């Protein structure tokens, strides 16, 4: 059985759908930890005010936010950065999960992933969360699935 992902990109206002097999993802990155999930992939490289807006949008929908790794490759710097974000913007924080990035083949952020069974959709770019979910629900492999 083939595992697939449907990548939806917003380019200059146009939506481009690209389908790819999960077999094309790096070895050892099977997407099998959960049957269904929605996850938001972000980074400290996103400007802080924009990052706060994106994080709050995900939190409002109970979508977990993931970073690939530590800020500046330092646990202390990461803790300080997240404490600043939490106190300044009232966000909940993030989870550090490089394995999850690899499972879905996420190479750039922001990226919204919705997984349903053996399929998953990815929407890349600074797209409003409602719009990204709408794109998946209209054209993705995981359309209208919880």
JSON list of N, CA, C and O in Angstrom, two decimals, residues 40-88:
[
{"chain": "A", "resi": 40, "resn": "UNK", "atom": "N", "xyz": [1.51, 21.91, 13.38]},
{"chain": "A", "resi": 40, "resn": "UNK", "atom": "CA", "xyz": [2.00, 23.14, 12.79]},
{"chain": "A", "resi": 40, "resn": "UNK", "atom": "C", "xyz": [3.50, 23.23, 13.04]},
{"chain": "A", "resi": 40, "resn": "UNK", "atom": "O", "xyz": [3.95, 23.15, 14.19]},
{"chain": "A", "resi": 41, "resn": "UNK", "atom": "N", "xyz": [4.26, 23.39, 11.98]},
{"chain": "A", "resi": 41, "resn": "UNK", "atom": "CA", "xyz": [5.71, 23.42, 12.06]},
{"chain": "A", "resi": 41, "resn": "UNK", "atom": "C", "xyz": [6.20, 24.85, 11.87]},
{"chain": "A", "resi": 41, "resn": "UNK", "atom": "O", "xyz": [5.94, 25.45, 10.83]},
{"chain": "A", "resi": 42, "resn": "UNK", "atom": "N", "xyz": [6.90, 25.35, 12.88]},
{"chain": "A", "resi": 42, "resn": "UNK", "atom": "CA", "xyz": [7.38, 26.73, 12.86]},
{"chain": "A", "resi": 42, "resn": "UNK", "atom": "C", "xyz": [8.84, 26.76, 13.30]},
{"chain": "A", "resi": 42, "resn": "UNK", "atom": "O", "xyz": [9.44, 25.73, 13.57]},
{"chain": "A", "resi": 43, "resn": "UNK", "atom": "N", "xyz": [9.39, 27.97, 13.38]},
{"chain": "A", "resi": 43, "resn": "UNK", "atom": "CA", "xyz": [10.80, 28.13, 13.74]},
{"chain": "A", "resi": 43, "resn": "UNK", "atom": "C", "xyz": [11.01, 29.50, 14.35]},
{"chain": "A", "resi": 43, "resn": "UNK", "atom": "O", "xyz": [10.27, 30.45, 14.06]},
{"chain": "A", "resi": 44, "resn": "UNK", "atom": "N", "xyz": [12.05, 29.61, 15.16]},
{"chain": "A", "resi": 44, "resn": "UNK", "atom": "CA", "xyz": [12.42, 30.90, 15.72]},
{"chain": "A", "resi": 44, "resn": "UNK", "atom": "C", "xyz": [12.94, 31.85, 14.65]},
{"chain": "A", "resi": 44, "resn": "UNK", "atom": "O", "xyz": [13.10, 33.04, 14.90]},
{"chain": "A", "resi": 45, "resn": "UNK", "atom": "N", "xyz": [13.17, 31.34, 13.45]},
{"chain": "A", "resi": 45, "resn": "UNK", "atom": "CA", "xyz": [13.60, 32.20, 12.34]},
{"chain": "A", "resi": 45, "resn": "UNK", "atom": "C", "xyz": [12.46, 33.07, 11.81]},
{"chain": "A", "resi": 45, "resn": "UNK", "atom": "O", "xyz": [12.70, 34.06, 11.12]},
{"chain": "A", "resi": 46, "resn": "UNK", "atom": "N", "xyz": [11.23, 32.72, 12.13]},
{"chain": "A", "resi": 46, "resn": "UNK", "atom": "CA", "xyz": [10.07, 33.53, 11.75]},
{"chain": "A", "resi": 46, "resn": "UNK", "atom": "C", "xyz": [10.09, 34.77, 12.65]},
{"chain": "A", "resi": 46, "resn": "UNK", "atom": "O", "xyz": [10.29, 34.65, 13.86]},
{"chain": "A", "resi": 47, "resn": "UNK", "atom": "N", "xyz": [9.87, 35.96, 12.08]},
{"chain": "A", "resi": 47, "resn": "UNK", "atom": "CA", "xyz": [9.85, 37.17, 12.92]},
{"chain": "A", "resi": 47, "resn": "UNK", "atom": "C", "xyz": [8.90, 37.00, 14.11]},
{"chain": "A", "resi": 47, "resn": "UNK", "atom": "O", "xyz": [7.80, 36.45, 13.96]},
{"chain": "A", "resi": 48, "resn": "UNK", "atom": "N", "xyz": [9.34, 37.46, 15.28]},
{"chain": "A", "resi": 48, "resn": "UNK", "atom": "CA", "xyz": [8.63, 37.12, 16.52]},
{"chain": "A", "resi": 48, "resn": "UNK", "atom": "C", "xyz": [7.15, 37.51, 16.54]},
{"chain": "A", "resi": 48, "resn": "UNK", "atom": "O", "xyz": [6.33, 36.74, 17.04]},
{"chain": "A", "resi": 49, "resn": "UNK", "atom": "N", "xyz": [6.78, 38.68, 16.04]},
{"chain": "A", "resi": 49, "resn": "UNK", "atom": "CA", "xyz": [5.37, 39.06, 16.06]},
{"chain": "A", "resi": 49, "resn": "UNK", "atom": "C", "xyz": [4.55, 38.15, 15.15]},
{"chain": "A", "resi": 49, "resn": "UNK", "atom": "O", "xyz": [3.44, 37.74, 15.50]},
{"chain": "A", "resi": 50, "resn": "UNK", "atom": "N", "xyz": [5.10, 37.83, 14.01]},
{"chain": "A", "resi": 50, "resn": "UNK", "atom": "CA", "xyz": [4.43, 36.91, 13.09]},
{"chain": "A", "resi": 50, "resn": "UNK", "atom": "C", "xyz": [4.34, 35.51, 13.71]},
{"chain": "A", "resi": 50, "resn": "UNK", "atom": "O", "xyz": [3.30, 34.86, 13.65]},
{"chain": "A", "resi": 51, "resn": "UNK", "atom": "N", "xyz": [5.43, 35.09, 14.35]},
{"chain": "A", "resi": 51, "resn": "UNK", "atom": "CA", "xyz": [5.44, 33.79, 15.02]},
{"chain": "A", "resi": 51, "resn": "UNK", "atom": "C", "xyz": [4.36, 33.73, 16.09]},
{"chain": "A", "resi": 51, "resn": "UNK", "atom": "O", "xyz": [3.63, 32.74, 16.19]},
{"chain": "A", "resi": 52, "resn": "UNK", "atom": "N", "xyz": [4.24, 34.78, 16.87]},
{"chain": "A", "resi": 52, "resn": "UNK", "atom": "CA", "xyz": [3.22, 34.82, 17.93]},
{"chain": "A", "resi": 52, "resn": "UNK", "atom": "C", "xyz": [1.82, 34.69, 17.34]},
{"chain": "A", "resi": 52, "resn": "UNK", "atom": "O", "xyz": [0.97, 33.95, 17.87]},
{"chain": "A", "resi": 53, "resn": "UNK", "atom": "N", "xyz": [1.56, 35.39, 16.25]},
{"chain": "A", "resi": 53, "resn": "UNK", "atom": "CA", "xyz": [0.24, 35.31, 15.60]},
{"chain": "A", "resi": 53, "resn": "UNK", "atom": "C", "xyz": [-0.03, 33.89, 15.11]},
{"chain": "A", "resi": 53, "resn": "UNK", "atom": "O", "xyz": [-1.12, 33.35, 15.31]},
{"chain": "A", "resi": 54, "resn": "UNK", "atom": "N", "xyz": [0.97, 33.27, 14.48]},
{"chain": "A", "resi": 54, "resn": "UNK", "atom": "CA", "xyz": [0.81, 31.91, 13.96]},
{"chain": "A", "resi": 54, "resn": "UNK", "atom": "C", "xyz": [0.59, 30.91, 15.11]},
{"chain": "A", "resi": 54, "resn": "UNK", "atom": "O", "xyz": [-0.25, 30.02, 15.02]},
{"chain": "A", "resi": 55, "resn": "UNK", "atom": "N", "xyz": [1.36, 31.08, 16.18]},
{"chain": "A", "resi": 55, "resn": "UNK", "atom": "CA", "xyz": [1.21, 30.19, 17.33]},
{"chain": "A", "resi": 55, "resn": "UNK", "atom": "C", "xyz": [-0.16, 30.33, 17.97]},
{"chain": "A", "resi": 55, "resn": "UNK", "atom": "O", "xyz": [-0.79, 29.33, 18.32]},
{"chain": "A", "resi": 56, "resn": "UNK", "atom": "N", "xyz": [-0.62, 31.56, 18.13]},
{"chain": "A", "resi": 56, "resn": "UNK", "atom": "CA", "xyz": [-1.95, 31.77, 18.74]},
{"chain": "A", "resi": 56, "resn": "UNK", "atom": "C", "xyz": [-3.06, 31.17, 17.90]},
{"chain": "A", "resi": 56, "resn": "UNK", "atom": "O", "xyz": [-4.02, 30.61, 18.43]},
{"chain": "A", "resi": 57, "resn": "UNK", "atom": "N", "xyz": [-2.93, 31.28, 16.58]},
{"chain": "A", "resi": 57, "resn": "UNK", "atom": "CA", "xyz": [-3.93, 30.70, 15.69]},
{"chain": "A", "resi": 57, "resn": "UNK", "atom": "C", "xyz": [-3.97, 29.18, 15.86]},
{"chain": "A", "resi": 57, "resn": "UNK", "atom": "O", "xyz": [-5.05, 28.58, 15.92]},
{"chain": "A", "resi": 58, "resn": "UNK", "atom": "N", "xyz": [-2.80, 28.55, 15.96]},
{"chain": "A", "resi": 58, "resn": "UNK", "atom": "CA", "xyz": [-2.75, 27.10, 16.16]},
{"chain": "A", "resi": 58, "resn": "UNK", "atom": "C", "xyz": [-3.32, 26.73, 17.53]},
{"chain": "A", "resi": 58, "resn": "UNK", "atom": "O", "xyz": [-4.10, 25.78, 17.65]},
{"chain": "A", "resi": 59, "resn": "UNK", "atom": "N", "xyz": [-2.94, 27.47, 18.54]},
{"chain": "A", "resi": 59, "resn": "UNK", "atom": "CA", "xyz": [-3.43, 27.19, 19.90]},
{"chain": "A", "resi": 59, "resn": "UNK", "atom": "C", "xyz": [-4.94, 27.32, 19.99]},
{"chain": "A", "resi": 59, "resn": "UNK", "atom": "O", "xyz": [-5.59, 26.55, 20.69]},
{"chain": "A", "resi": 60, "resn": "UNK", "atom": "N", "xyz": [-5.52, 28.28, 19.28]},
{"chain": "A", "resi": 60, "resn": "UNK", "atom": "CA", "xyz": [-6.97, 28.46, 19.30]},
{"chain": "A", "resi": 60, "resn": "UNK", "atom": "C", "xyz": [-7.70, 27.24, 18.75]},
{"chain": "A", "resi": 60, "resn": "UNK", "atom": "O", "xyz": [-8.86, 26.99, 19.09]},
{"chain": "A", "resi": 61, "resn": "UNK", "atom": "N", "xyz": [-7.01, 26.46, 17.91]},
{"chain": "A", "resi": 61, "resn": "UNK", "atom": "CA", "xyz": [-7.60, 25.25, 17.34]},
{"chain": "A", "resi": 61, "resn": "UNK", "atom": "C", "xyz": [-7.02, 23.98, 17.96]},
{"chain": "A", "resi": 61, "resn": "UNK", "atom": "O", "xyz": [-7.20, 22.88, 17.44]},
{"chain": "A", "resi": 62, "resn": "UNK", "atom": "N", "xyz": [-6.30, 24.13, 19.06]},
{"chain": "A", "resi": 62, "resn": "UNK", "atom": "CA", "xyz": [-5.64, 23.01, 19.75]},
{"chain": "A", "resi": 62, "resn": "UNK", "atom": "C", "xyz": [-4.74, 22.20, 18.82]},
{"chain": "A", "resi": 62, "resn": "UNK", "atom": "O", "xyz": [-4.68, 20.97, 18.89]},
{"chain": "A", "resi": 63, "resn": "UNK", "atom": "N", "xyz": [-4.03, 22.91, 17.94]},
{"chain": "A", "resi": 63, "resn": "UNK", "atom": "CA", "xyz": [-3.07, 22.28, 17.04]},
{"chain": "A", "resi": 63, "resn": "UNK", "atom": "C", "xyz": [-1.68, 22.47, 17.66]},
{"chain": "A", "resi": 63, "resn": "UNK", "atom": "O", "xyz": [-1.28, 23.61, 17.90]},
{"chain": "A", "resi": 64, "resn": "UNK", "atom": "N", "xyz": [-0.96, 21.40, 17.93]},
{"chain": "A", "resi": 64, "resn": "UNK", "atom": "CA", "xyz": [0.37, 21.55, 18.53]},
{"chain": "A", "resi": 64, "resn": "UNK", "atom": "C", "xyz": [1.35, 22.22, 17.57]},
{"chain": "A", "resi": 64, "resn": "UNK", "atom": "O", "xyz": [1.28, 22.03, 16.35]},
{"chain": "A", "resi": 65, "resn": "UNK", "atom": "N", "xyz": [2.28, 23.00, 18.14]},
{"chain": "A", "resi": 65, "resn": "UNK", "atom": "CA", "xyz": [3.30, 23.71, 17.38]},
{"chain": "A", "resi": 65, "resn": "UNK", "atom": "C", "xyz": [4.64, 23.02, 17.65]},
{"chain": "A", "resi": 65, "resn": "UNK", "atom": "O", "xyz": [4.99, 22.75, 18.79]},
{"chain": "A", "resi": 66, "resn": "UNK", "atom": "N", "xyz": [5.38, 22.77, 16.57]},
{"chain": "A", "resi": 66, "resn": "UNK", "atom": "CA", "xyz": [6.67, 22.09, 16.67]},
{"chain": "A", "resi": 66, "resn": "UNK", "atom": "C", "xyz": [7.79, 22.93, 16.07]},
{"chain": "A", "resi": 66, "resn": "UNK", "atom": "O", "xyz": [7.61, 23.55, 15.03]},
{"chain": "A", "resi": 67, "resn": "UNK", "atom": "N", "xyz": [8.93, 22.91, 16.76]},
{"chain": "A", "resi": 67, "resn": "UNK", "atom": "CA", "xyz": [10.20, 23.42, 16.22]},
{"chain": "A", "resi": 67, "resn": "UNK", "atom": "C", "xyz": [11.05, 22.20, 15.92]},
{"chain": "A", "resi": 67, "resn": "UNK", "atom": "O", "xyz": [10.96, 21.17, 16.60]},
{"chain": "A", "resi": 68, "resn": "UNK", "atom": "N", "xyz": [11.93, 22.32, 14.92]},
{"chain": "A", "resi": 68, "resn": "UNK", "atom": "CA", "xyz": [12.84, 21.21, 14.57]},
{"chain": "A", "resi": 68, "resn": "UNK", "atom": "C", "xyz": [13.88, 20.99, 15.67]},
{"chain": "A", "resi": 68, "resn": "UNK", "atom": "O", "xyz": [14.20, 19.86, 16.01]},
{"chain": "A", "resi": 69, "resn": "UNK", "atom": "N", "xyz": [14.43, 22.08, 16.20]},
{"chain": "A", "resi": 69, "resn": "UNK", "atom": "CA", "xyz": [15.50, 21.94, 17.19]},
{"chain": "A", "resi": 69, "resn": "UNK", "atom": "C", "xyz": [15.56, 23.13, 18.12]},
{"chain": "A", "resi": 69, "resn": "UNK", "atom": "O", "xyz": [14.64, 23.95, 18.18]},
{"chain": "A", "resi": 70, "resn": "UNK", "atom": "N", "xyz": [16.66, 23.22, 18.82]},
{"chain": "A", "resi": 70, "resn": "UNK", "atom": "CA", "xyz": [16.85, 24.26, 19.82]},
{"chain": "A", "resi": 70, "resn": "UNK", "atom": "C", "xyz": [17.24, 25.58, 19.18]},
{"chain": "A", "resi": 70, "resn": "UNK", "atom": "O", "xyz": [17.89, 25.61, 18.13]},
{"chain": "A", "resi": 71, "resn": "UNK", "atom": "N", "xyz": [16.87, 26.67, 19.81]},
{"chain": "A", "resi": 71, "resn": "UNK", "atom": "CA", "xyz": [17.25, 28.00, 19.35]},
{"chain": "A", "resi": 71, "resn": "UNK", "atom": "C", "xyz": [18.74, 28.15, 19.63]},
{"chain": "A", "resi": 71, "resn": "UNK", "atom": "O", "xyz": [19.20, 27.94, 20.76]},
{"chain": "A", "resi": 72, "resn": "UNK", "atom": "N", "xyz": [19.52, 28.47, 18.59]},
{"chain": "A", "resi": 72, "resn": "UNK", "atom": "CA", "xyz": [20.96, 28.62, 18.75]},
{"chain": "A", "resi": 72, "resn": "UNK", "atom": "C", "xyz": [21.65, 27.37, 19.24]},
{"chain": "A", "resi": 72, "resn": "UNK", "atom": "O", "xyz": [22.73, 27.45, 19.82]},
{"chain": "A", "resi": 73, "resn": "UNK", "atom": "N", "xyz": [21.01, 26.22, 19.06]},
{"chain": "A", "resi": 73, "resn": "UNK", "atom": "CA", "xyz": [21.56, 24.92, 19.49]},
{"chain": "A", "resi": 73, "resn": "UNK", "atom": "C", "xyz": [21.84, 24.90, 20.99]},
{"chain": "A", "resi": 73, "resn": "UNK", "atom": "O", "xyz": [22.74, 24.21, 21.46]},
{"chain": "A", "resi": 74, "resn": "UNK", "atom": "N", "xyz": [21.04, 25.66, 21.75]},
{"chain": "A", "resi": 74, "resn": "UNK", "atom": "CA", "xyz": [21.26, 25.79, 23.19]},
{"chain": "A", "resi": 74, "resn": "UNK", "atom": "C", "xyz": [19.94, 25.64, 23.95]},
{"chain": "A", "resi": 74, "resn": "UNK", "atom": "O", "xyz": [18.97, 26.34, 23.66]},
{"chain": "A", "resi": 75, "resn": "UNK", "atom": "N", "xyz": [19.93, 24.76, 24.93]},
{"chain": "A", "resi": 75, "resn": "UNK", "atom": "CA", "xyz": [18.75, 24.57, 25.77]},
{"chain": "A", "resi": 75, "resn": "UNK", "atom": "C", "xyz": [18.46, 25.87, 26.54]},
{"chain": "A", "resi": 75, "resn": "UNK", "atom": "O", "xyz": [17.31, 26.30, 26.64]},
{"chain": "A", "resi": 76, "resn": "UNK", "atom": "N", "xyz": [19.49, 26.50, 27.06]},
{"chain": "A", "resi": 76, "resn": "UNK", "atom": "CA", "xyz": [19.31, 27.74, 27.81]},
{"chain": "A", "resi": 76, "resn": "UNK", "atom": "C", "xyz": [18.75, 28.85, 26.94]},
{"chain": "A", "resi": 76, "resn": "UNK", "atom": "O", "xyz": [17.80, 29.55, 27.33]},
{"chain": "A", "resi": 77, "resn": "UNK", "atom": "N", "xyz": [19.29, 29.01, 25.74]},
{"chain": "A", "resi": 77, "resn": "UNK", "atom": "CA", "xyz": [18.81, 30.04, 24.82]},
{"chain": "A", "resi": 77, "resn": "UNK", "atom": "C", "xyz": [17.37, 29.75, 24.40]},
{"chain": "A", "resi": 77, "resn": "UNK", "atom": "O", "xyz": [16.55, 30.67, 24.30]},
{"chain": "A", "resi": 78, "resn": "UNK", "atom": "N", "xyz": [17.04, 28.50, 24.19]},
{"chain": "A", "resi": 78, "resn": "UNK", "atom": "CA", "xyz": [15.68, 28.10, 23.83]},
{"chain": "A", "resi": 78, "resn": "UNK", "atom": "C", "xyz": [14.72, 28.43, 24.96]},
{"chain": "A", "resi": 78, "resn": "UNK", "atom": "O", "xyz": [13.64, 28.99, 24.73]},
{"chain": "A", "resi": 79, "resn": "UNK", "atom": "N", "xyz": [15.10, 28.10, 26.19]},
{"chain": "A", "resi": 79, "resn": "UNK", "atom": "CA", "xyz": [14.24, 28.37, 27.35]},
{"chain": "A", "resi": 79, "resn": "UNK", "atom": "C", "xyz": [14.02, 29.87, 27.52]},
{"chain": "A", "resi": 79, "resn": "UNK", "atom": "O", "xyz": [12.88, 30.31, 27.76]},
{"chain": "A", "resi": 80, "resn": "UNK", "atom": "N", "xyz": [15.06, 30.67, 27.35]},
{"chain": "A", "resi": 80, "resn": "UNK", "atom": "CA", "xyz": [14.93, 32.12, 27.46]},
{"chain": "A", "resi": 80, "resn": "UNK", "atom": "C", "xyz": [14.02, 32.68, 26.37]},
{"chain": "A", "resi": 80, "resn": "UNK", "atom": "O", "xyz": [13.17, 33.53, 26.61]},
{"chain": "A", "resi": 81, "resn": "UNK", "atom": "N", "xyz": [14.22, 32.18, 25.15]},
{"chain": "A", "resi": 81, "resn": "UNK", "atom": "CA", "xyz": [13.41, 32.65, 24.02]},
{"chain": "A", "resi": 81, "resn": "UNK", "atom": "C", "xyz": [11.93, 32.31, 24.24]},
{"chain": "A", "resi": 81, "resn": "UNK", "atom": "O", "xyz": [11.06, 33.14, 24.05]},
{"chain": "A", "resi": 82, "resn": "UNK", "atom": "N", "xyz": [11.67, 31.08, 24.67]},
{"chain": "A", "resi": 82, "resn": "UNK", "atom": "CA", "xyz": [10.27, 30.67, 24.87]},
{"chain": "A", "resi": 82, "resn": "UNK", "atom": "C", "xyz": [9.66, 31.41, 26.05]},
{"chain": "A", "resi": 82, "resn": "UNK", "atom": "O", "xyz": [8.49, 31.79, 25.99]},
{"chain": "A", "resi": 83, "resn": "UNK", "atom": "N", "xyz": [10.43, 31.66, 27.10]},
{"chain": "A", "resi": 83, "resn": "UNK", "atom": "CA", "xyz": [9.91, 32.42, 28.24]},
{"chain": "A", "resi": 83, "resn": "UNK", "atom": "C", "xyz": [9.55, 33.84, 27.78]},
{"chain": "A", "resi": 83, "resn": "UNK", "atom": "O", "xyz": [8.51, 34.38, 28.16]},
{"chain": "A", "resi": 84, "resn": "UNK", "atom": "N", "xyz": [10.39, 34.42, 26.95]},
{"chain": "A", "resi": 84, "resn": "UNK", "atom": "CA", "xyz": [10.11, 35.74, 26.39]},
{"chain": "A", "resi": 84, "resn": "UNK", "atom": "C", "xyz": [8.82, 35.71, 25.57]},
{"chain": "A", "resi": 84, "resn": "UNK", "atom": "O", "xyz": [7.95, 36.58, 25.73]},
{"chain": "A", "resi": 85, "resn": "UNK", "atom": "N", "xyz": [8.67, 34.72, 24.70]},
{"chain": "A", "resi": 85, "resn": "UNK", "atom": "CA", "xyz": [7.47, 34.61, 23.86]},
{"chain": "A", "resi": 85, "resn": "UNK", "atom": "C", "xyz": [6.22, 34.41, 24.71]},
{"chain": "A", "resi": 85, "resn": "UNK", "atom": "O", "xyz": [5.18, 35.02, 24.46]},
{"chain": "A", "resi": 86, "resn": "UNK", "atom": "N", "xyz": [6.33, 33.56, 25.74]},
{"chain": "A", "resi": 86, "resn": "UNK", "atom": "CA", "xyz": [5.19, 33.28, 26.61]},
{"chain": "A", "resi": 86, "resn": "UNK", "atom": "C", "xyz": [4.77, 34.52, 27.39]},
{"chain": "A", "resi": 86, "resn": "UNK", "atom": "O", "xyz": [3.58, 34.84, 27.46]},
{"chain": "A", "resi": 87, "resn": "UNK", "atom": "N", "xyz": [5.73, 35.23, 27.96]},
{"chain": "A", "resi": 87, "resn": "UNK", "atom": "CA", "xyz": [5.39, 36.40, 28.76]},
{"chain": "A", "resi": 87, "resn": "UNK", "atom": "C", "xyz": [4.99, 37.60, 27.91]},
{"chain": "A", "resi": 87, "resn": "UNK", "atom": "O", "xyz": [4.12, 38.37, 28.30]},
{"chain": "A", "resi": 88, "resn": "UNK", "atom": "N", "xyz": [5.61, 37.76, 26.75]},
{"chain": "A", "resi": 88, "resn": "UNK", "atom": "CA", "xyz": [5.32, 38.92, 25.90]},
{"chain": "A", "resi": 88, "resn": "UNK", "atom": "C", "xyz": [4.04, 38.74, 25.10]},
{"chain": "A", "resi": 88, "resn": "UNK", "atom": "O", "xyz": [3.23, 39.66, 25.00]}
]
